[in-house]
Coordinates of C-alpha atoms in Angstrom, one line a residue:
M9 CA 133.4 70.0 12.4
N10 CA 129.9 67.8 12.6
P11 CA 128.4 69.1 16.1
N12 CA 126.5 65.7 15.8
G13 CA 129.1 63.3 14.6
P14 CA 130.6 60.4 16.3
L15 CA 134.0 62.0 17.1
L16 CA 132.7 65.1 18.7
H17 CA 130.7 62.3 21.1
F18 CA 133.9 60.5 21.7
V19 CA 135.8 63.5 22.6
I20 CA 133.1 64.9 24.9
A21 CA 132.9 61.3 26.5
A22 CA 136.7 60.7 26.9
G23 CA 137.2 64.0 28.4
L24 CA 134.5 63.2 31.0
L25 CA 135.8 60.0 31.7
D26 CA 139.2 61.1 31.8
S27 CA 138.6 63.5 34.6
F28 CA 137.4 60.4 36.7
N29 CA 140.9 59.5 37.6
P30 CA 142.5 59.3 41.3
C31 CA 145.2 61.7 40.4
A32 CA 142.9 64.9 39.5
I33 CA 140.1 64.1 42.0
A34 CA 142.7 63.5 45.2
V35 CA 144.9 66.5 44.4
L36 CA 141.9 69.0 44.4
L37 CA 140.6 67.7 47.5
I38 CA 144.1 68.0 49.3
F39 CA 144.4 71.5 47.9
I40 CA 141.0 72.6 49.1
A41 CA 141.5 71.0 52.6
L42 CA 145.0 72.9 52.6
M43 CA 143.4 76.4 52.2
F44 CA 140.9 75.5 54.9
T45 CA 144.0 74.4 57.2
L46 CA 145.3 78.1 56.4
S47 CA 141.8 79.3 57.6
K48 CA 140.7 80.7 54.2
N49 CA 137.4 81.5 54.0
R50 CA 135.2 80.2 51.2
S51 CA 135.2 82.8 48.6
A52 CA 138.9 82.8 48.7
I53 CA 139.0 79.1 48.2
L54 CA 136.7 79.2 45.2
S55 CA 138.8 82.1 43.8
M56 CA 141.9 80.1 44.3
G57 CA 140.4 77.0 43.3
F58 CA 139.3 78.3 40.1
V59 CA 142.6 79.7 38.9
Y60 CA 143.9 76.4 40.1
I61 CA 141.6 74.5 38.0
M62 CA 141.9 76.7 34.6
F63 CA 145.9 76.5 34.7
I64 CA 145.2 72.7 34.8
F65 CA 142.7 73.3 31.9
L66 CA 145.3 75.9 30.1
T67 CA 148.7 73.3 30.8
Y68 CA 146.9 70.1 29.6
L69 CA 145.4 72.0 26.5
A70 CA 149.1 73.3 25.8
I71 CA 150.5 69.4 26.2
G72 CA 147.6 68.5 23.9
L73 CA 148.7 71.0 21.2
G74 CA 152.1 70.2 21.0
L75 CA 151.6 66.5 21.0
L76 CA 149.0 67.0 18.3
K77 CA 151.6 69.0 16.2
I78 CA 154.0 66.2 16.5
I79 CA 151.6 63.3 15.7
T80 CA 150.4 65.4 12.7
I81 CA 153.6 65.3 11.6
F82 CA 153.6 61.5 10.7
S83 CA 151.7 60.6 7.5
I84 CA 150.5 57.0 8.5
P85 CA 147.0 58.1 10.5
H86 CA 145.4 54.3 10.8
L87 CA 148.8 53.0 12.5
I88 CA 149.1 55.9 14.7
V89 CA 145.3 55.5 15.9
K90 CA 146.2 51.7 16.5
I91 CA 149.1 52.7 18.4
G92 CA 147.4 55.3 20.6
A93 CA 144.6 52.9 21.3
W94 CA 147.1 50.1 22.3
I95 CA 149.1 52.4 24.8
V96 CA 145.7 53.5 26.5
I97 CA 144.8 49.6 26.6
I98 CA 148.5 48.6 28.1
V99 CA 148.5 51.6 30.4
G100 CA 144.7 50.5 31.8
L101 CA 146.3 46.6 32.0
W102 CA 149.3 47.9 34.0
G103 CA 147.2 50.3 36.2
L104 CA 144.7 47.6 37.0
K105 CA 148.0 45.0 37.6
D106 CA 149.5 47.8 40.1
T107 CA 146.2 48.3 42.2
L108 CA 145.5 44.6 42.4
F109 CA 148.9 43.4 43.0
P110 CA 150.4 46.4 44.5
G111 CA 154.2 47.0 43.7
K112 CA 156.6 49.9 44.6
R113 CA 154.6 52.5 42.8
N114 CA 151.3 52.5 40.8
I115 CA 151.2 53.8 37.7
L116 CA 147.8 55.5 38.1
A117 CA 149.2 57.7 41.2
I118 CA 151.3 61.1 41.5
P119 CA 155.1 60.5 42.6
I120 CA 155.4 61.1 46.0
G121 CA 158.1 63.8 45.2
S122 CA 156.0 65.7 42.8
R123 CA 153.0 65.7 45.6
Q124 CA 155.4 67.6 47.9
L125 CA 156.3 69.9 45.5
I126 CA 152.6 70.3 44.5
A127 CA 152.0 70.8 48.5
S128 CA 154.7 73.4 48.8
W129 CA 153.1 75.7 46.4
A130 CA 149.8 75.0 47.6
T131 CA 150.5 76.2 51.1
K132 CA 151.5 79.6 49.8
A133 CA 147.6 80.1 49.0
T134 CA 148.1 83.4 46.8
I135 CA 146.7 83.3 43.2
P136 CA 150.0 83.2 41.8
A137 CA 150.7 80.2 44.2
A138 CA 147.3 78.4 42.7
A139 CA 148.5 79.2 39.5
V140 CA 151.7 77.3 39.8
T141 CA 150.1 74.7 41.6
G142 CA 147.8 74.1 38.6
I143 CA 150.8 74.1 36.2
L144 CA 152.6 71.4 38.6
V145 CA 149.7 69.3 38.3
G146 CA 148.8 69.6 34.9
L147 CA 152.4 68.4 34.4
T148 CA 152.5 65.8 37.2
E149 CA 149.4 64.1 36.4
F150 CA 149.8 63.7 32.6
P151 CA 151.8 60.5 33.2
C152 CA 148.8 59.2 35.4
S153 CA 145.9 60.2 33.3
G154 CA 147.4 60.8 29.9
A155 CA 147.0 57.7 28.3
V156 CA 143.3 58.5 27.3
Y157 CA 144.2 62.2 25.9
I158 CA 146.9 60.4 24.1
A159 CA 144.4 57.7 22.3
T160 CA 142.5 60.8 21.7
L161 CA 144.9 62.7 20.2
T162 CA 145.9 60.1 17.9
L163 CA 142.1 60.2 16.7
L164 CA 142.1 63.6 16.1
S165 CA 145.4 63.2 14.2
S166 CA 143.9 60.9 11.8
S167 CA 140.4 62.8 11.6
T168 CA 140.3 66.4 11.5
T169 CA 142.8 69.2 10.6
F170 CA 145.1 71.0 12.9
L171 CA 142.8 73.7 13.5
K172 CA 139.2 71.8 14.0
G173 CA 141.8 69.6 16.2
L174 CA 142.1 72.7 18.4
I175 CA 138.5 73.2 19.1
Y176 CA 138.3 69.4 19.8
L177 CA 140.9 69.9 22.3
I178 CA 139.4 73.0 24.0
V179 CA 136.1 70.6 24.2
Y180 CA 137.8 67.8 25.7
N181 CA 139.7 69.5 28.2
F182 CA 136.6 71.6 29.1
M183 CA 134.9 68.3 29.7
F184 CA 138.2 67.3 31.7
V185 CA 137.8 70.1 34.4
L186 CA 134.1 70.1 34.5
P187 CA 134.0 67.6 36.9
L188 CA 136.3 69.3 39.1
I189 CA 134.6 72.5 38.9
V190 CA 131.8 70.9 40.5
L191 CA 133.7 69.0 43.1
L192 CA 135.1 72.3 44.1
L193 CA 131.8 74.3 44.2
I194 CA 130.7 70.9 46.5
A195 CA 133.8 70.7 48.4
A196 CA 134.4 74.5 49.6
N197 CA 132.1 73.4 52.4
R198 CA 134.4 72.1 55.4
M199 CA 131.9 69.4 56.5
I200 CA 131.4 68.0 52.8
L201 CA 135.2 68.2 52.4
E202 CA 135.9 65.9 55.2
K203 CA 133.3 63.5 54.0
M204 CA 134.6 63.5 50.6
I205 CA 138.3 63.0 51.4
N206 CA 137.0 60.0 53.6
L207 CA 135.5 58.7 50.7
D208 CA 138.3 59.1 48.4
E209 CA 140.9 57.9 51.1
M210 CA 138.4 54.6 51.4
N211 CA 137.8 54.1 47.9
S212 CA 141.0 54.8 46.5
D213 CA 141.9 51.2 45.1
R214 CA 138.0 50.8 43.6
I215 CA 138.6 54.6 41.9
R216 CA 142.2 53.3 40.4
V217 CA 140.1 50.0 39.3
I218 CA 137.6 52.0 37.4
S219 CA 139.9 54.6 36.0
A220 CA 142.1 51.8 34.5
L221 CA 138.9 49.9 33.1
I222 CA 137.7 53.1 31.7
M223 CA 141.3 53.2 29.8
I224 CA 140.6 50.0 28.5
G225 CA 137.5 50.5 27.2
I226 CA 138.0 53.6 25.4
G227 CA 141.1 51.9 23.9
I228 CA 138.4 48.9 22.7
V229 CA 136.0 51.3 21.3
I230 CA 138.7 53.2 19.0
L231 CA 139.9 49.8 17.7
K232 CA 136.4 48.8 17.0
W233 CA 135.0 51.7 15.7
F234 CA 137.6 54.2 14.6
V235 CA 140.4 52.3 13.0

């Protein structure tokens, strides 16, 4: 793996940009708010928050490894990359449409039923429950933010071996959770958390629009420079 190669730069940027999605941000803030509601102190919130984020990382990594293995089976790399790029563009356009012209459900949002299941586990407020919550969030937010991941996986399948792809996936997923770690450290202060929740609620549509535009942009970058 060339540490200065354009593929590594793309993976780092894609992982970081993928973390800027309404699902990951909103759910983390809700999780921390629940901890405060249950009268947990800062150290307990940080402990459970780190476990929660670690299991999002592990779940997303496991999903990525499974998909990378499946995608690698197909021996038509350029076509696979094009398909991945168009998937992320179409999902971005669809998310843009759902946000600007709301319907029954926004594609860039976790379903209500899934949110209720996540909340039921989060309210248990234990380390094992935080781990289960992280797994559930990783699984349920994948349809919300997975398009960028899929596009990156198709690119890796055509550009690296499976083992090198694993290293890139670890880098991608670390970048994906890095902003969540920073957010956890900041939002573990109750006053700051309240302000962040208000900002998130006031700007939720704007965040979804930006997230959709990021998806479209990543798809275009892949088609222009990596196909």
